[in-house]
Amino acid sequence: MKGRASQTNIPHRFEARVSEPWADEGSSPEAEGAPPTTIQPVAARSIISRNESPDVPFSQSVNPYQGCEHGCIYCFARPSHAYQDLSPGLDFETRIQVKTNAPDKLKAALDHPRYKPTPIALGVNTDAYQPAEKNHRITRQLLEILLEYRHPVSIITKSGLILRDTDLLSEMAAMGLCSVRISLTTLDNRLKGQLEPRATAAATRLRVLRELSAAGIPTGVLTAPIIPFINDHEMESMLTAAAENGAQRASWVLLRLPYEVTPLFEDWLQRHYPDRATHVMNRIRDLRGGNTNSSEWGQRMTGTGVLAGLYRQRFERQCRAVGLNVHEEEPLDTGLFRRPGGEQMGLF
């Protein structure tokens, strides 16, 4: 199915009953074509998620959308669709939920008298600038609120739509309130089309880095995920291209295959790279202590073993060579936080 990374709605891990598709003569998933994207408005019970993981540089995040039309086959967030009784397969990339009350929920959270500001990461689970944002503008509304409250925010995206909000981001950056990371998986458009069928091309992501940096917004690149025998050979070229287009910082993440992502990725390998599928999965298991995934802190982002160490050495060497991560990153400013009406945190 063109434009879709997964080709099936695999059963999710909570299903009590699993049905097999009926193979009718002359009928096949390819003949049926890719299902259209549907958008469902939902009311979120809360909007700020909190975590205590030492593997990520934030303790709070906000996700205005559930599911993601970019359709990245490797997305670690796919299993979250199971909590909605939806498949992490095609459902994840075709049935998108829009949290229409997210702006109101964010205001209520920031207005709570016991709220203490720490940077909010925007769009961590699913991209806050995926195609649905063009019409629904939930992300822009959230940024307007964060600017009004002088609240720090970091953003991770692979979408060119973020350039629409350069006005807000540059104003926040001037006060030390925001930073942006662009996710870069490959410079090869053919591979991009297989891995991330509805995501922005690499050239556009590099343009985003260039234009945001020119607007005074601190930018960086996330080279992720690194996949053995698929894109790991591109690590140096991606870091070079990012530095040449204005990125100041970089990080990397090894491929993660939690829950249903493992069979989805294995199916993808068999369809696109059957000649090396076994080698890829064997190498992933080498990096994950014999498993396809590791959820242990300190290991889940970079893996373990000799190859993981070589990836880290290559990454650090290339960053030094192109001038990335030269200085310690300035923390986002939490001291400017205010509530409308002039209340300052320093008064409490």
Coordinates of C-alpha atoms in Angstrom, one line a residue:
M1 CA 0.0 0.0 0.0
K2 CA 1.6 3.2 -1.1
G3 CA 2.0 5.9 1.5
R4 CA 1.7 3.5 4.4
A5 CA 4.6 1.9 6.2
S6 CA 2.6 -0.9 7.9
Q7 CA 0.5 -3.1 5.7
T8 CA -1.8 -4.6 8.2
N9 CA -3.7 -4.1 11.5
I10 CA -1.9 -6.6 13.7
P11 CA -3.7 -7.6 16.9
H12 CA -2.7 -5.5 19.9
R13 CA -1.4 -7.1 23.1
F14 CA -4.7 -6.6 25.0
E15 CA -7.0 -8.4 22.6
A16 CA -8.7 -11.4 24.0
R17 CA -9.7 -12.7 20.6
V18 CA -7.8 -12.6 17.3
S19 CA -9.4 -13.1 13.9
E20 CA -7.6 -14.1 10.7
P21 CA -8.5 -12.3 7.4
W22 CA -10.5 -14.3 4.9
A23 CA -8.5 -14.8 1.7
D24 CA -11.1 -14.3 -1.0
E25 CA -10.1 -15.1 -4.5
G26 CA -8.9 -12.0 -6.4
S27 CA -8.7 -10.0 -3.2
S28 CA -5.6 -8.9 -1.4
P29 CA -4.5 -6.0 0.8
E30 CA -2.6 -4.5 -2.1
A31 CA -5.7 -4.6 -4.3
E32 CA -7.8 -2.9 -1.7
G33 CA -5.5 0.1 -1.5
A34 CA -4.4 2.1 1.5
P35 CA -7.1 3.2 3.9
P36 CA -7.7 6.9 4.2
T37 CA -6.8 9.0 7.3
T38 CA -9.6 9.7 9.7
I39 CA -9.5 12.4 12.3
Q40 CA -11.4 11.9 15.6
P41 CA -11.8 14.8 18.1
V42 CA -11.3 13.7 21.7
A43 CA -11.4 15.3 25.1
A44 CA -8.3 14.7 27.1
R45 CA -8.6 14.2 30.8
S46 CA -5.2 15.8 31.4
I47 CA -2.6 17.2 29.1
I48 CA 0.8 17.2 30.9
S49 CA 2.5 13.8 31.1
R50 CA 5.3 13.4 33.6
N51 CA 8.2 10.9 33.8
E52 CA 11.2 10.3 35.9
S53 CA 13.4 8.6 33.3
P54 CA 17.1 9.5 33.4
D55 CA 17.3 8.7 29.7
V56 CA 15.4 11.7 28.5
P57 CA 16.2 15.4 29.1
F58 CA 12.7 16.4 30.3
S59 CA 10.3 15.5 33.0
Q60 CA 7.1 17.0 31.4
S61 CA 5.6 16.5 28.0
V62 CA 2.5 17.4 26.0
N63 CA 1.2 15.5 23.1
P64 CA -1.7 17.2 21.2
Y65 CA -2.3 14.2 19.0
Q66 CA -2.7 10.4 19.5
G67 CA -1.4 8.4 16.5
C68 CA 0.7 9.9 13.7
E69 CA 0.1 10.1 10.0
H70 CA 3.8 10.2 9.3
G71 CA 3.6 6.4 9.6
C72 CA 7.2 5.8 10.7
I73 CA 7.4 2.0 10.8
Y74 CA 9.9 2.1 13.7
C75 CA 7.9 4.5 15.9
F76 CA 8.1 3.5 19.6
A77 CA 4.7 5.2 20.2
R78 CA 2.8 2.7 18.1
P79 CA 2.0 0.4 21.1
S80 CA 0.2 3.3 22.8
H81 CA -2.7 2.9 20.3
A82 CA -3.5 -0.4 22.0
Y83 CA -4.8 1.5 25.0
Q84 CA -7.5 2.9 22.7
D85 CA -8.4 -0.7 21.6
L86 CA -6.8 0.2 18.2
S87 CA -4.0 -1.6 16.3
P88 CA -0.4 -0.3 16.5
G89 CA -0.3 -1.1 12.7
L90 CA -2.4 0.7 10.2
D91 CA -4.7 2.2 12.8
F92 CA -1.8 4.1 14.3
E93 CA -1.1 5.9 11.1
T94 CA -4.7 6.3 9.8
R95 CA -6.9 6.9 12.8
I96 CA -5.6 10.1 14.4
Q97 CA -7.1 11.5 17.6
V98 CA -7.0 15.3 18.1
K99 CA -7.1 16.5 21.7
T100 CA -9.3 19.5 21.0
N101 CA -9.4 20.6 24.6
A102 CA -5.6 20.6 25.0
P103 CA -5.3 24.4 25.2
D104 CA -7.9 24.7 28.0
K105 CA -6.3 21.8 29.9
L106 CA -2.8 23.3 29.6
K107 CA -4.1 26.7 30.9
A108 CA -5.8 24.9 33.8
A109 CA -2.6 23.0 34.7
L110 CA -0.4 26.2 34.5
D111 CA -2.9 28.1 36.6
H112 CA -2.9 25.5 39.4
P113 CA -1.4 27.2 42.5
R114 CA 0.9 24.2 43.2
Y115 CA 2.3 24.1 39.6
K116 CA 6.1 24.6 39.4
P117 CA 7.5 25.3 36.0
T118 CA 9.9 22.9 34.3
P119 CA 10.5 22.8 30.6
I120 CA 7.7 21.0 28.6
A121 CA 8.7 18.8 25.7
L122 CA 6.1 19.2 23.0
G123 CA 5.2 16.3 20.7
V124 CA 7.4 13.6 22.1
N125 CA 5.1 10.6 21.7
T126 CA 3.8 11.6 18.3
D127 CA 4.8 14.6 16.1
A128 CA 3.1 17.8 17.2
Y129 CA 3.4 19.0 13.6
Q130 CA 2.0 16.0 11.7
P131 CA -0.4 16.8 8.8
A132 CA -3.5 17.2 11.1
E133 CA -1.9 20.3 12.7
K134 CA -2.2 22.2 9.5
N135 CA -6.0 22.5 9.9
H136 CA -6.5 22.0 13.7
R137 CA -3.6 24.3 14.9
I138 CA -3.6 22.8 18.4
T139 CA 0.2 23.0 18.6
R140 CA 0.2 26.7 17.7
Q141 CA -2.5 27.4 20.4
L142 CA -0.3 25.6 22.9
L143 CA 2.7 27.7 22.0
E144 CA 0.7 30.9 22.3
I145 CA -0.3 29.9 25.8
L146 CA 3.3 29.0 26.7
L147 CA 4.5 32.3 25.4
E148 CA 1.8 34.1 27.4
Y149 CA 2.9 32.4 30.6
R150 CA 6.6 32.7 29.7
H151 CA 6.9 28.9 30.1
P152 CA 9.9 27.1 28.6
V153 CA 9.3 24.5 25.9
S154 CA 11.4 22.1 23.7
I155 CA 10.2 20.6 20.5
I156 CA 11.1 17.5 18.5
T157 CA 9.7 17.2 15.0
K158 CA 10.4 16.0 11.5
S159 CA 7.9 18.3 9.8
G160 CA 8.4 21.5 7.8
L161 CA 5.2 22.8 9.2
I162 CA 7.1 24.1 12.2
L163 CA 8.3 27.0 10.1
R164 CA 4.8 28.4 10.3
D165 CA 5.3 29.2 13.9
T166 CA 8.7 30.9 13.6
D167 CA 7.2 34.1 14.9
L168 CA 6.3 32.5 18.2
L169 CA 9.4 30.5 18.5
S170 CA 11.8 33.3 17.8
E171 CA 10.1 35.5 20.4
M172 CA 10.4 32.7 23.0
A173 CA 14.0 32.0 22.0
A174 CA 14.9 35.7 22.6
M175 CA 13.9 35.1 26.3
G176 CA 15.6 31.7 26.5
L177 CA 12.3 29.8 26.5
C178 CA 12.6 27.4 23.6
S179 CA 14.8 25.0 21.7
V180 CA 14.0 22.8 18.7
R181 CA 15.4 19.4 17.6
I182 CA 14.8 18.1 14.1
S183 CA 14.6 14.3 13.7
L184 CA 16.8 13.1 10.8
T185 CA 16.7 9.4 9.9
T186 CA 18.3 9.3 6.5
L187 CA 19.4 11.6 3.6
D188 CA 18.2 9.0 1.1
N189 CA 14.7 9.9 -0.1
R190 CA 14.1 6.3 -1.3
L191 CA 14.8 4.9 2.2
K192 CA 12.8 7.8 3.7
G193 CA 9.8 6.8 1.6
Q194 CA 10.0 3.3 2.9
L195 CA 10.7 4.1 6.6
E196 CA 8.6 7.3 7.0
P197 CA 6.2 7.4 4.0
R198 CA 4.3 10.6 4.9
A199 CA 7.1 12.5 6.7
T200 CA 9.0 15.5 5.3
A201 CA 12.0 14.9 3.0
A202 CA 15.5 15.3 4.3
A203 CA 16.1 18.4 2.3
T204 CA 13.1 20.1 3.9
R205 CA 14.3 19.1 7.4
L206 CA 17.7 20.6 6.7
R207 CA 16.0 23.8 5.5
V208 CA 14.0 23.9 8.7
L209 CA 17.3 23.8 10.7
R210 CA 18.7 26.5 8.5
E211 CA 15.8 28.9 8.8
L212 CA 15.1 28.4 12.5
S213 CA 18.8 28.9 13.3
A214 CA 18.8 32.1 11.2
A215 CA 15.8 33.3 13.2
G216 CA 17.8 32.9 16.5
I217 CA 16.2 29.7 17.7
P218 CA 18.5 27.2 19.3
T219 CA 18.4 24.1 17.0
G220 CA 19.8 20.6 17.1
V221 CA 19.4 17.3 15.3
L222 CA 18.3 13.9 16.5
T223 CA 19.9 11.2 14.3
A224 CA 17.4 8.5 15.1
P225 CA 16.8 5.8 15.0
I226 CA 20.1 4.2 14.0
I227 CA 19.3 0.9 12.4
P228 CA 22.1 -1.7 11.7
F229 CA 22.6 -2.4 8.0
I230 CA 19.9 0.1 7.0
N231 CA 21.0 3.6 7.9
D232 CA 23.9 3.3 10.3
H233 CA 26.4 4.1 7.5
E234 CA 24.8 7.6 7.2
M235 CA 25.6 8.7 10.8
E236 CA 28.6 10.9 9.8
S237 CA 26.9 12.4 6.7
M238 CA 23.7 13.3 8.6
L239 CA 25.7 15.0 11.3
T240 CA 27.8 16.9 8.7
A241 CA 24.6 18.0 6.9
A242 CA 23.0 19.2 10.1
A243 CA 26.0 21.2 11.2
E244 CA 26.2 22.8 7.7
N245 CA 22.6 23.9 8.0
G246 CA 22.8 25.6 11.4
A247 CA 22.4 22.9 14.0
Q248 CA 24.4 23.5 17.2
R249 CA 23.7 20.3 19.0
A250 CA 23.1 16.6 18.2
S251 CA 22.1 13.3 19.8
W252 CA 21.4 9.8 18.6
V253 CA 19.1 7.0 19.5
L254 CA 19.4 3.3 18.6
L255 CA 16.3 1.6 17.1
R256 CA 13.8 0.5 19.8
L257 CA 11.3 -2.2 19.1
P258 CA 8.8 -2.4 22.1
Y259 CA 5.8 -4.7 22.1
E260 CA 4.1 -4.7 18.7
V261 CA 6.8 -2.7 16.9
T262 CA 8.9 -5.9 16.6
P263 CA 6.6 -7.9 14.3
L264 CA 5.7 -4.7 12.3
F265 CA 9.4 -4.0 11.8
E266 CA 10.2 -7.6 10.9
D267 CA 7.4 -7.5 8.3
W268 CA 8.8 -4.3 6.9
L269 CA 12.2 -5.8 6.6
Q270 CA 10.9 -8.8 4.7
R271 CA 9.0 -6.6 2.2
H272 CA 11.8 -4.1 1.6
Y273 CA 15.1 -5.8 2.5
P274 CA 14.6 -9.6 2.5
D275 CA 18.2 -10.2 1.6
R276 CA 19.4 -8.7 4.9
A277 CA 16.4 -9.1 7.2
T278 CA 18.0 -11.9 9.3
H279 CA 21.3 -10.0 9.6
V280 CA 19.5 -6.8 10.8
M281 CA 17.5 -8.6 13.4
N282 CA 20.6 -10.6 14.6
R283 CA 22.5 -7.4 15.0
I284 CA 19.6 -5.7 16.9
R285 CA 19.6 -8.7 19.3
D286 CA 23.4 -8.3 19.8
L287 CA 22.8 -4.7 20.8
R288 CA 19.9 -5.6 23.1
G289 CA 21.4 -8.4 25.1
G290 CA 19.8 -11.1 23.0
N291 CA 16.3 -9.5 22.8
T292 CA 14.7 -7.2 20.2
N293 CA 14.2 -4.5 22.8
S294 CA 15.5 -3.3 26.2
S295 CA 13.5 -1.1 28.5
E296 CA 16.2 -0.7 31.1
W297 CA 17.3 2.9 31.9
G298 CA 20.8 3.6 30.6
Q299 CA 20.4 1.0 27.8
R300 CA 17.2 1.6 26.0
M301 CA 18.4 4.6 24.0
T302 CA 21.9 3.3 23.0
G303 CA 22.0 -0.4 23.5
T304 CA 25.0 -2.4 25.0
G305 CA 28.0 -4.2 23.7
V306 CA 30.9 -3.6 21.4
L307 CA 28.8 -2.2 18.5
A308 CA 26.9 0.2 20.7
G309 CA 30.3 1.5 21.9
L310 CA 31.5 1.9 18.3
Y311 CA 28.3 3.8 17.4
R312 CA 29.0 6.1 20.4
Q313 CA 32.6 6.7 19.4
R314 CA 31.6 7.4 15.8
F315 CA 29.0 9.9 16.9
E316 CA 31.3 11.7 19.3
R317 CA 34.1 11.9 16.8
Q318 CA 32.0 13.3 14.1
C319 CA 30.4 15.8 16.4
R320 CA 33.9 17.1 17.3
A321 CA 34.9 17.2 13.6
V322 CA 31.9 19.3 12.5
G323 CA 31.6 21.5 15.6
L324 CA 28.4 20.1 17.2
N325 CA 28.0 19.9 21.0
V326 CA 31.0 22.2 21.4
H327 CA 29.6 23.9 24.6
E328 CA 27.3 22.8 27.3
E329 CA 23.7 23.6 26.4
E330 CA 22.2 26.6 28.2
P331 CA 19.1 25.4 30.2
L332 CA 15.8 26.9 29.3
D333 CA 14.7 29.7 31.7
T334 CA 12.0 28.9 34.2
G335 CA 12.4 32.1 36.2
L336 CA 10.3 34.2 33.8
F337 CA 7.1 32.1 34.4
R338 CA 4.1 34.2 35.1
R339 CA 0.4 33.8 35.2
P340 CA -1.8 36.3 33.4
G341 CA -2.6 39.2 35.7
G342 CA 1.1 39.7 36.6
E343 CA 1.5 37.0 39.3
Q344 CA 5.2 35.9 39.4
M345 CA 6.5 32.6 40.7
G346 CA 8.9 34.5 43.0
L347 CA 6.0 35.8 45.1
F348 CA 5.1 32.2 46.3

